[in-house]
Coordinates of C-alpha atoms (C1' of nucleotides) in Angstrom, one line a residue:
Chain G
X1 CA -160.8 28.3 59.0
X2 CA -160.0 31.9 58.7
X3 CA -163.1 33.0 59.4
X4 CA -162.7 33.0 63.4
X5 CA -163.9 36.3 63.1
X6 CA -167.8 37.6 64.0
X7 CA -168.7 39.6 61.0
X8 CA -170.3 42.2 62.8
X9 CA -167.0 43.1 63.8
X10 CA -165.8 43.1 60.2
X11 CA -166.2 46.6 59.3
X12 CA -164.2 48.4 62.0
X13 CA -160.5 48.8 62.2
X14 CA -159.0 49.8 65.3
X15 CA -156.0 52.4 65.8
X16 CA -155.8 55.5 68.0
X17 CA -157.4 57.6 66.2
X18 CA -160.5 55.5 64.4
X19 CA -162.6 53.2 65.2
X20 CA -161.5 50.5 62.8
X21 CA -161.6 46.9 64.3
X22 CA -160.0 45.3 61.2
X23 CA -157.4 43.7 62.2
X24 CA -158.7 42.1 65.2
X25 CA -159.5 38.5 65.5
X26 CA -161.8 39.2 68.0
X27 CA -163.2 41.8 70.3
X28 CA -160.8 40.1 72.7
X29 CA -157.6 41.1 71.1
X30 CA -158.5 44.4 70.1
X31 CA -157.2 46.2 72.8
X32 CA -154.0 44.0 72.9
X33 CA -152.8 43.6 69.3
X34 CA -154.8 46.6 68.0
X35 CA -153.4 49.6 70.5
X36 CA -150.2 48.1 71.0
X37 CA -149.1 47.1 67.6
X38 CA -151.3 49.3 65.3
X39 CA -150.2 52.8 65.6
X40 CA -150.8 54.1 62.4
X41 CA -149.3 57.6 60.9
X42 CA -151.1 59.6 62.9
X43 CA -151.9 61.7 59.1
X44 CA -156.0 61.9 58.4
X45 CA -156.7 63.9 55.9
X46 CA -160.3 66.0 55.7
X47 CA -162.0 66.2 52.8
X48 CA -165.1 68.3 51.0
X49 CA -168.0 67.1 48.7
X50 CA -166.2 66.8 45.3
X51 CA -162.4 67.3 46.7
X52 CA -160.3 65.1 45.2
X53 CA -157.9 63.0 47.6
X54 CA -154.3 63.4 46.7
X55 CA -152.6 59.6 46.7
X56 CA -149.2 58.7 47.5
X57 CA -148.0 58.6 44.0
X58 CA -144.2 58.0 44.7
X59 CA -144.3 55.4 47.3
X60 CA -147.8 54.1 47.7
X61 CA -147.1 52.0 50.8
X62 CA -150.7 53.0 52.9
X63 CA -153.9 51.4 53.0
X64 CA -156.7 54.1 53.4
X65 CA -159.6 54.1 56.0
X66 CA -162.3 56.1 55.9
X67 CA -162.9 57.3 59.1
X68 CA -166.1 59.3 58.2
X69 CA -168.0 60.1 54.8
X70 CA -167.9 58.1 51.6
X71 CA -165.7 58.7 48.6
X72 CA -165.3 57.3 45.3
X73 CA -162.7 55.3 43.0
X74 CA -162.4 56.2 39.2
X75 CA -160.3 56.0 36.3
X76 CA -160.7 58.0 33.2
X77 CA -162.1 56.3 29.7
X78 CA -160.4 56.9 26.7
X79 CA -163.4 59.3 25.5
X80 CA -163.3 61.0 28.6
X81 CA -166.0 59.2 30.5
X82 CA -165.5 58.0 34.4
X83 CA -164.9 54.6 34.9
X84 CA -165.9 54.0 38.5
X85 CA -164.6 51.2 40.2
X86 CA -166.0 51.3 43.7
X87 CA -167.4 52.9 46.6
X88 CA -165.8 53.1 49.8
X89 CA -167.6 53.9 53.1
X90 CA -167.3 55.1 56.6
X91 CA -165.6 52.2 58.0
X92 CA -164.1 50.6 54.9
X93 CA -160.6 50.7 53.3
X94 CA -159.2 50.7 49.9
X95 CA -155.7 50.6 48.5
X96 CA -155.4 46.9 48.2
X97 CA -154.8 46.9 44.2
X98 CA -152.1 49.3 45.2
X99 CA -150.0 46.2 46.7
X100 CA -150.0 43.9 43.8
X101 CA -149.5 47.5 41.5
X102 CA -146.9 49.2 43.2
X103 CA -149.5 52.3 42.7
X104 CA -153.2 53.4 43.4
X105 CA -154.7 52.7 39.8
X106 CA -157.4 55.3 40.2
X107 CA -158.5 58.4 41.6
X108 CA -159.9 59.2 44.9
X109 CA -162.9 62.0 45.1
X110 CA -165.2 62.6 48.5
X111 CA -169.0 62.6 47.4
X112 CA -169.5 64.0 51.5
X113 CA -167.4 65.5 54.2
X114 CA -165.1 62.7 54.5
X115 CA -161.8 61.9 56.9
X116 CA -159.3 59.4 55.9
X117 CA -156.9 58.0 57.7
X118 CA -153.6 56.5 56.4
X119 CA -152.3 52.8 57.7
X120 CA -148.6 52.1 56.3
X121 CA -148.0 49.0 55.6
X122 CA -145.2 48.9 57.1
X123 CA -147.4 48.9 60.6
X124 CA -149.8 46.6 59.4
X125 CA -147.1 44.3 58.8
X126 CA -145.7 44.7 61.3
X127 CA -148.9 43.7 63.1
X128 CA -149.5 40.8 60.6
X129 CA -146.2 39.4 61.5
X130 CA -146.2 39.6 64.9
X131 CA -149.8 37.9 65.3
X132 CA -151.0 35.1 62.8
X133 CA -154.9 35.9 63.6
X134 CA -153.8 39.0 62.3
X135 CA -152.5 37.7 58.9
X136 CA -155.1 35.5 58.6
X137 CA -157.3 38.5 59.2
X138 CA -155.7 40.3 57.0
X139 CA -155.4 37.8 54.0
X140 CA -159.6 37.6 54.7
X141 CA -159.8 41.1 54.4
X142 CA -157.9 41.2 51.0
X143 CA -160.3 38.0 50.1
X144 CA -163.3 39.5 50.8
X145 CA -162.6 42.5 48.4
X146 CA -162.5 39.4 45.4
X147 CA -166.6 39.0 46.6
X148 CA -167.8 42.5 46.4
X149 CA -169.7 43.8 43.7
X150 CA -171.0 40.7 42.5
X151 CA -174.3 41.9 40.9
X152 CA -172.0 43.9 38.3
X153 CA -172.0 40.6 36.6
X154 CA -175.9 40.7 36.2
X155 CA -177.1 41.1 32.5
X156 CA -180.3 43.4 33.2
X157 CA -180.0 46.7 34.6
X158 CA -183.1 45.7 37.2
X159 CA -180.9 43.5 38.6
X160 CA -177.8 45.4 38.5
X161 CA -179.2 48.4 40.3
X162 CA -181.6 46.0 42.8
X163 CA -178.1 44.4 43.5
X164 CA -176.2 47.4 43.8
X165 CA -179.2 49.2 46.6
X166 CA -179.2 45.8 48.4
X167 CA -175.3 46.3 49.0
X168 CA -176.0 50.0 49.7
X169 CA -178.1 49.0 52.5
X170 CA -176.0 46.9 53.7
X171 CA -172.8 49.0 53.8
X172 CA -174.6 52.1 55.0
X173 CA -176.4 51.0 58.0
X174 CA -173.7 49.7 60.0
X175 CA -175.3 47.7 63.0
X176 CA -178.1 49.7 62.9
X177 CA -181.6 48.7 61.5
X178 CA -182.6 50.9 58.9
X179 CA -185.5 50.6 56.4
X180 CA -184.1 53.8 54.3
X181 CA -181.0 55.1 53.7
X182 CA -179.3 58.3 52.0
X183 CA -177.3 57.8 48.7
X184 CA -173.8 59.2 48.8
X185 CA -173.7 59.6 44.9
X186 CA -175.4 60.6 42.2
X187 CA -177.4 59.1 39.6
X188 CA -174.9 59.4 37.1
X189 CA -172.0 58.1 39.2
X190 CA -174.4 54.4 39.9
X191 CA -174.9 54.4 36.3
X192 CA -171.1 55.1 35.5
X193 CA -170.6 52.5 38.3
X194 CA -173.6 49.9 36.9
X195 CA -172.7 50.7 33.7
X196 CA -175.6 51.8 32.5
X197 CA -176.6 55.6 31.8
X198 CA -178.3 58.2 34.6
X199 CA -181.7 57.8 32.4
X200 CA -181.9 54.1 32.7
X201 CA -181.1 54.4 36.7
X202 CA -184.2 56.9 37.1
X203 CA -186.6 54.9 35.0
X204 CA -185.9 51.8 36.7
X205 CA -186.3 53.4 40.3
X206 CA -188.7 54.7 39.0
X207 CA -190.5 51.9 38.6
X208 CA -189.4 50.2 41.5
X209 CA -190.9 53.0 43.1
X210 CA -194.7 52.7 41.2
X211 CA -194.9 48.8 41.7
X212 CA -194.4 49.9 45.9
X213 CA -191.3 48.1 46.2
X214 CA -189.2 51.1 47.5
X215 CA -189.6 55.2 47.7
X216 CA -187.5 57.4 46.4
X217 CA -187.6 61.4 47.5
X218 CA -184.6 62.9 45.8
X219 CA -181.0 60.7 47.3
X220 CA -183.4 59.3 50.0
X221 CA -184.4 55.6 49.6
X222 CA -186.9 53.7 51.4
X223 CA -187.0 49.6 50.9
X224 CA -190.6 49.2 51.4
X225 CA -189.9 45.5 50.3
X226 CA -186.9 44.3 50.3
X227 CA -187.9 40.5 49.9
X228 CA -189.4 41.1 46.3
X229 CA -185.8 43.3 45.6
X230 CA -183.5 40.4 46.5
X231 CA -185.9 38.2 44.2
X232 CA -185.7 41.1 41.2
X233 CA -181.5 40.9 42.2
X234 CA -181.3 37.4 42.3
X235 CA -182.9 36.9 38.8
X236 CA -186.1 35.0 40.5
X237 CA -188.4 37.8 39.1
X238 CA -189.4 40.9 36.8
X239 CA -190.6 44.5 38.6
Chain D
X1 CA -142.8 48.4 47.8
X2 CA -144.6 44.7 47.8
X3 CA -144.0 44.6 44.4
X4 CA -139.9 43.2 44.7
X5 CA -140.6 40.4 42.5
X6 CA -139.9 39.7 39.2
X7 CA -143.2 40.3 36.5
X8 CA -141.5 36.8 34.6
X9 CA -141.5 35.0 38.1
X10 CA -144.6 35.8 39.1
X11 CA -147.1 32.8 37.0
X12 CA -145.5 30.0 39.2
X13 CA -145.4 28.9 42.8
X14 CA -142.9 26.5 44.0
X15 CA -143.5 22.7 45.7
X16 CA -141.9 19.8 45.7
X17 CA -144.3 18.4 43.4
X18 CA -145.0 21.4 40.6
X19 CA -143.3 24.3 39.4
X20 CA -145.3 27.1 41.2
X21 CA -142.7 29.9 42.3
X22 CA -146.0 32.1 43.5
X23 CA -144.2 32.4 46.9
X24 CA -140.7 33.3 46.5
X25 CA -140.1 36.9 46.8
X26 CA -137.0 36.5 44.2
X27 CA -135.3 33.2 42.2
X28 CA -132.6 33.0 44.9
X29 CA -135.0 32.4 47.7
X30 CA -136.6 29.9 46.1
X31 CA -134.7 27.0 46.5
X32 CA -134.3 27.7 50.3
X33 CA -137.8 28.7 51.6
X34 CA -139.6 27.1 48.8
X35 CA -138.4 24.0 49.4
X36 CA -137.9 24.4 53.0
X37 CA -141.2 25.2 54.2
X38 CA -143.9 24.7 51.6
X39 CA -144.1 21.2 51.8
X40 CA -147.3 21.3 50.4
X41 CA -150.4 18.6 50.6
X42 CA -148.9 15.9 48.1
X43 CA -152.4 15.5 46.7
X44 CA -153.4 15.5 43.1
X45 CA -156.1 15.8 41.6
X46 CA -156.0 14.6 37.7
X47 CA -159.4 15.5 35.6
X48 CA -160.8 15.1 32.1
X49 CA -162.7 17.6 29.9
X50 CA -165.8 18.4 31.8
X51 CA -164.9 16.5 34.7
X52 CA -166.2 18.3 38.3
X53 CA -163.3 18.9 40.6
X54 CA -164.6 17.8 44.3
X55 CA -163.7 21.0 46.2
X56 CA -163.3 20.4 49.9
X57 CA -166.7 21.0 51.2
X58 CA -166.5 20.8 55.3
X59 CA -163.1 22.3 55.6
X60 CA -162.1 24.4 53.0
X61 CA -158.9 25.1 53.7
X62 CA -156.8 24.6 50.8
X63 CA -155.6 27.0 47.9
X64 CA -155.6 25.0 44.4
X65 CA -152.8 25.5 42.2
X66 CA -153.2 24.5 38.7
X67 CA -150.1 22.2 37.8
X68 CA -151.5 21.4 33.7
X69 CA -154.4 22.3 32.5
X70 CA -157.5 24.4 32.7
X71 CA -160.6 24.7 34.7
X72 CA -163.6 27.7 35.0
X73 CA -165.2 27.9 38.0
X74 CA -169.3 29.1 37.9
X75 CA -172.4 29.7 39.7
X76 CA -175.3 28.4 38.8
X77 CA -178.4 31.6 38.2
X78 CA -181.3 31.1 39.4
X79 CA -183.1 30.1 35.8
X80 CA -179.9 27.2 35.5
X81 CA -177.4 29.5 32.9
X82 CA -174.3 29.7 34.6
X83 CA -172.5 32.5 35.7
X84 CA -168.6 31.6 34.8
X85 CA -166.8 33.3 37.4
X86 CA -163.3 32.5 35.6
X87 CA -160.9 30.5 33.8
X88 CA -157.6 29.3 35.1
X89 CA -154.8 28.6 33.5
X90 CA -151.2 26.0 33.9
X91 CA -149.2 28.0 36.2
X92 CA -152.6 30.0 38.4
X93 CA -154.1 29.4 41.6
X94 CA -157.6 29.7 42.7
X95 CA -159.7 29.5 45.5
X96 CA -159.0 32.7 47.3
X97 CA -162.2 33.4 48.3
X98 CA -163.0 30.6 50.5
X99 CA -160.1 32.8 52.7
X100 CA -162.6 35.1 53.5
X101 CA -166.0 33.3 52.8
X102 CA -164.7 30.2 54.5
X103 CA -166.4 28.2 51.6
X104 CA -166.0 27.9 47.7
X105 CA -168.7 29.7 46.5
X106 CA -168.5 28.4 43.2
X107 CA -168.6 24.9 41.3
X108 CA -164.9 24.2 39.1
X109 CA -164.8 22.3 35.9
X110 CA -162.0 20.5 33.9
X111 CA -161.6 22.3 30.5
X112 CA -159.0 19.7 29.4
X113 CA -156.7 17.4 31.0
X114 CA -155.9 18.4 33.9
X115 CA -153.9 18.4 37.3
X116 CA -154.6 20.2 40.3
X117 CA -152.5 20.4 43.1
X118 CA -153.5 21.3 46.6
X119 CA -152.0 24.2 48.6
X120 CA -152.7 23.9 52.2
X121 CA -153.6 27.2 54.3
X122 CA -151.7 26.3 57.5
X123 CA -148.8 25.5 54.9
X124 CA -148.8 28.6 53.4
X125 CA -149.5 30.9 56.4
X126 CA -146.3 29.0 58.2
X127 CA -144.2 29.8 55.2
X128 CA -145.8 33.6 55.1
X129 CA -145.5 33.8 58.5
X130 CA -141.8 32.9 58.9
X131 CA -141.0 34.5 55.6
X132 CA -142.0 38.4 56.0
X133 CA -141.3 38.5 51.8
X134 CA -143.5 35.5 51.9
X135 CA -146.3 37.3 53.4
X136 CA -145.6 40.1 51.4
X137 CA -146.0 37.9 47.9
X138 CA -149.1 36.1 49.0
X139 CA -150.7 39.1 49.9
X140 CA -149.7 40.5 46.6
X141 CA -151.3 37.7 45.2
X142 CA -154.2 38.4 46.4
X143 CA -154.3 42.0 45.7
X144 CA -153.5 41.1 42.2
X145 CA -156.7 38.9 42.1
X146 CA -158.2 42.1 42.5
X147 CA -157.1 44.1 38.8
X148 CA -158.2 40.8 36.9
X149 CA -160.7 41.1 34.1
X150 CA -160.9 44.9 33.9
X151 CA -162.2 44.2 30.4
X152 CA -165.2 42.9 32.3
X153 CA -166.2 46.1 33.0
X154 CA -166.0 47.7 28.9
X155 CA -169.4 48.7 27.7
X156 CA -169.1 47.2 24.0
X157 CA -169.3 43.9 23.5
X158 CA -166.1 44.2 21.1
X159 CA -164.3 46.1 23.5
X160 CA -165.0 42.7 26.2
X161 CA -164.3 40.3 23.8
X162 CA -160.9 41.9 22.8
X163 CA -159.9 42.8 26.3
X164 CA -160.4 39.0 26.8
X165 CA -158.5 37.5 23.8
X166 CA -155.9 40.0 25.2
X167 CA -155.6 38.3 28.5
X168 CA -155.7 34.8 27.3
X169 CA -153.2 35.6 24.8
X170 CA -150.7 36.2 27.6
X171 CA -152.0 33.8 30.3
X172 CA -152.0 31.0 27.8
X173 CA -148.1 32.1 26.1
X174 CA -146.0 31.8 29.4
X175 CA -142.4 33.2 28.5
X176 CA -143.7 32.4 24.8
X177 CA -143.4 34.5 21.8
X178 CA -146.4 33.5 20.3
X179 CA -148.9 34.8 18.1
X180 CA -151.6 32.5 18.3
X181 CA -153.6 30.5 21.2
X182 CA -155.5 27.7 21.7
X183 CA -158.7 29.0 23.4
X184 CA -159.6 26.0 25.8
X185 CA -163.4 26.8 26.3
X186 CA -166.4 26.8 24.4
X187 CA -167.7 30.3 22.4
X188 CA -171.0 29.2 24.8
X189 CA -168.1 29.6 27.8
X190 CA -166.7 32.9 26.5
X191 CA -170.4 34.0 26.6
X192 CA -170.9 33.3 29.8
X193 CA -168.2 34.7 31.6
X194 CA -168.5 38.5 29.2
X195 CA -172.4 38.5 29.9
X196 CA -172.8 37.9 26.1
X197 CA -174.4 35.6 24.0
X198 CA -172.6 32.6 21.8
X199 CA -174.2 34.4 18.9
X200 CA -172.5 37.5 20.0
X201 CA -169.4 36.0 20.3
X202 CA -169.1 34.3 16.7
X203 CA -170.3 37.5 15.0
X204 CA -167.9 39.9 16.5
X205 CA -165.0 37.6 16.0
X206 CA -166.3 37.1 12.1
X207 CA -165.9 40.7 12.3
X208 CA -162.3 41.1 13.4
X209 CA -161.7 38.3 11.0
X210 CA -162.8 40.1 8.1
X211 CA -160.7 43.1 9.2
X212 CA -157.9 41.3 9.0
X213 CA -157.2 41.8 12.8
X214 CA -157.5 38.0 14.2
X215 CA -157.4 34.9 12.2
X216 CA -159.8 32.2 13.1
X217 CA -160.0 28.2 12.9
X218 CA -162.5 26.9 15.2
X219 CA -160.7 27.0 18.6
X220 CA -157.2 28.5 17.4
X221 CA -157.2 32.1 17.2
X222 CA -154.2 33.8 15.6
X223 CA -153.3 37.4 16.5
X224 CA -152.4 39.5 13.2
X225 CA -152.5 43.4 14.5
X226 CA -152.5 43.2 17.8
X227 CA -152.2 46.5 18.4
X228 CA -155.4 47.5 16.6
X229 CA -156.7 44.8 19.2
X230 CA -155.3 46.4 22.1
X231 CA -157.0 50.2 20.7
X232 CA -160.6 48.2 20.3
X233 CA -160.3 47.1 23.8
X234 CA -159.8 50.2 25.0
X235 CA -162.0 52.0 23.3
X236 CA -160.3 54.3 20.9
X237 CA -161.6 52.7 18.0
X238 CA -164.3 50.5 16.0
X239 CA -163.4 47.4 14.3
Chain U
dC1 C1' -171.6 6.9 7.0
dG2 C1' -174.7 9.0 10.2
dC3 C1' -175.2 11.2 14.5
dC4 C1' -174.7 15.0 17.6
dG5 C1' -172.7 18.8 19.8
dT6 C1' -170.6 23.2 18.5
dA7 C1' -170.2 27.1 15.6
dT8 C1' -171.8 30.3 12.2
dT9 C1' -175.1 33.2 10.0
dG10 C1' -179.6 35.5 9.3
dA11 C1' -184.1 38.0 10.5
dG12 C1' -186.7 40.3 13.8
dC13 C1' -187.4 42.0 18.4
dG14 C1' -186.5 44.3 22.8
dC15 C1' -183.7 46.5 26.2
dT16 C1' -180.8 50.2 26.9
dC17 C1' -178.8 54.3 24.9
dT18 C1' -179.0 58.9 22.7
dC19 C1' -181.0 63.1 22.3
dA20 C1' -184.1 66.4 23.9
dA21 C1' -187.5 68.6 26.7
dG22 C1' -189.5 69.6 31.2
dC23 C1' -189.1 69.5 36.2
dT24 C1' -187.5 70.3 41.0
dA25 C1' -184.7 71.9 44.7
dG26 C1' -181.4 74.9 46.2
dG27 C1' -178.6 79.0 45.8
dT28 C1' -177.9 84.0 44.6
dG29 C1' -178.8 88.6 44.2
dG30 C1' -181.9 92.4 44.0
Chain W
dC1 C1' -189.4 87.7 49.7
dC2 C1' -189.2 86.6 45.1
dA3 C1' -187.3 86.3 40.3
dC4 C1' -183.8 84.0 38.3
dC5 C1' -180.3 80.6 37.5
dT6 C1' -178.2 76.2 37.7
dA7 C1' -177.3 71.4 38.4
dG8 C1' -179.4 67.2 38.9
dC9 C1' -183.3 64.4 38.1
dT10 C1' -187.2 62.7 35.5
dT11 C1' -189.7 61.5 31.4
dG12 C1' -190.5 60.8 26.5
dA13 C1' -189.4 59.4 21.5
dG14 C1' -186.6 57.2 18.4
dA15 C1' -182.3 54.5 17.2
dG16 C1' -179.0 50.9 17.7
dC17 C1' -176.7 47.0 19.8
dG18 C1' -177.1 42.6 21.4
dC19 C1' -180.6 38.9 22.2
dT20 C1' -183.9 35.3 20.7
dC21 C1' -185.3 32.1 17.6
dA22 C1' -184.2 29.4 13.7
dA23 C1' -181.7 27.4 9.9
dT24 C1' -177.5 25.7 8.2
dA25 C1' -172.6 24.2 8.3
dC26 C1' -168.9 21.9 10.3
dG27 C1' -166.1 18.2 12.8
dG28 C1' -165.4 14.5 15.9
dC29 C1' -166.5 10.0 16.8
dG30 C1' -168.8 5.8 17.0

DNA sequence: CGCCGTATTGAGCGCTCTCAAGCTAGGTGG
DNA sequence: CCACCTAGCTTGAGAGCGCTCAATACGGCG
């Protein structure tokens, strides 16, 4: 199986200058395969709230890692409107449509102080090549993007946005255990994301929030119960 | 760039059994690697309409490549609908979640006749990993896996259901010039997989029938302006 | 021919959107 | 320090799109 990997080691890469255990197989062969075959372009790039993040558009042949801060993917509608297509946190990569492509099909704005840091393929490759854990590490990595955002497919906006704050959690409180968290975004960038509109993501937090399920206080989010929210997410119940 | 194959060459892998060209970086390395080193798993699966395919449950290592036919794979909800998680055509491959998951997270049915042919990992990583354009094409693959069913994400229910007859229509006419498809699922299917209802379905395609835009005979769906298809899908006007 | 699953069509309802009006927190300048 | 301003959030009322429920039509198959 390709999954030789222990998932709390997932979310880390590891090159010089981050902290990114990606590519490693295991916490073995990080300091092996990771220092000696993963040096990276040594280029991060810093970023304010609302900066957008200027993509190789020539020759998109990088993978971005976001060393610190949180950023988001959109394209533009037709009328105008932001299409988001996903998050990315500190910790996680994206560029990965970029490889199929031939170019980064969106674009990139920080919602915090964020760093990225570039990994050419060319490297990673290289890396990949050299060591099959690493392939197959790689290859799971890709994989794994195909499962994310699986509540988008729910049909009620409950479960949509109970989905979407259960993969928040998640994602945000790396190895630690948090009952709260801060969002990144704002309300209108979920409901661009969830499609659905800012309104519908207050009223239903809202209510969330009266039947004592979580606590909101402005971009602050408390899971009081998160039992009852996987059940609302998973269909198995009404708020 | 990744992207060094042929669009044309890209719906096919090659084995010694089927016709799949998926991993051959160009038409001239085919013969030699293809035939070389992906000696795939000579095992074939036929099915008939609504016929289960038995997905390896222990050891899920094994891509499945669709030699003739069609399947959708789908989750069962918790209150029994099913979420369809996709269709796949003659000429596609699925299964590449289980890369990361390290299990099918989904059920596959037989939407016609049908034969499957298996792909093993460890044959496919030995061909990747000798092959550096091999690697490159399978994770290309992958990454494309990743842009599929953007029309998933529209808002209107026309703008799904066009985005989707837009796909099928070229998944289903391989190097065809064709103007009308046989849709291999059910309108209850079709529902499933856009979050909409049968109803929903049947009424909107009424619609673009009376406009002239599709012509419909039960499961045959004839493309008259696609163009004013292709504008409804993306938004820039009502049918 | 009669049966049954699938598709179509209609009527009414409900969830989410639209539009609009407050509200709050934070920033700015006097 | 406070008045003011602004952006983002919340809350409400009404409208519309898609859903539910139901009746009918159609086709394949025994």
């Amino acid at each position: 199986m390709l999954k030789s990997v222990n998932q709390s080691t997932l979310p880390h890469f590891l090159c010089s200058k981050c902290d990114f255990t990606h590519f490693c197989a295991s916490k073995e062969t990080c300091a092996e395969h990771g220092k000696r075959h993963l040096t990276v372009s040594n280029r991060t790039t810093r970023l304010k709230p609302n900066e957008v993040f200027q993509l190789q558009k020539t020759k998109p042949q990088t993978l971005y890692a976001i060393q610190h801060g949180a950023v988001k993917t959109y394209q533009l509608e037709a009328d105008g409107r932001e299409i988001i297509r996903g998050f990315f946190f500190t910790g996680e990569a994206f560029g990965y449509e970029a490889i199929y492509h031939g170019y980064y099909p969106f674009t990139v704005v920080a919602l915090s102080d964020t760093v990225i840091c570039e990994l050419a393929y060319e490297d990673v490759l290289r890396v990949t090549h050299t060591n099959i854990d690493m392939q197959k590490q790689l290859l799971s990595l890709t994989s794994q993007q195909l499962t994310m955002g699986s509540y988008l497919r729910s049909s009620t906006a409950e479960q949509r946005i109970t989905g979407f704050l259960i993969d928040l959690k998640k994602r945000l409180s790396l190895n630690e255990v948090k009952s709260d968290i801060q969002l990144p975004m704002s309300r209108q960038d979920i409901g661009n994301y969830l499609k659905l509109t800012a309104e519908t993501i207050s009223r239903i937090c809202s209510r969330l929030q009266r039947k004592k399920i979580i606590a909101i206080d402005r971009k602050r989010i408390k899971f009081l119960q998160v039992d009852l929210l996987e059940k609302i997410a998973a269909g198995l119940m009404l708020a």
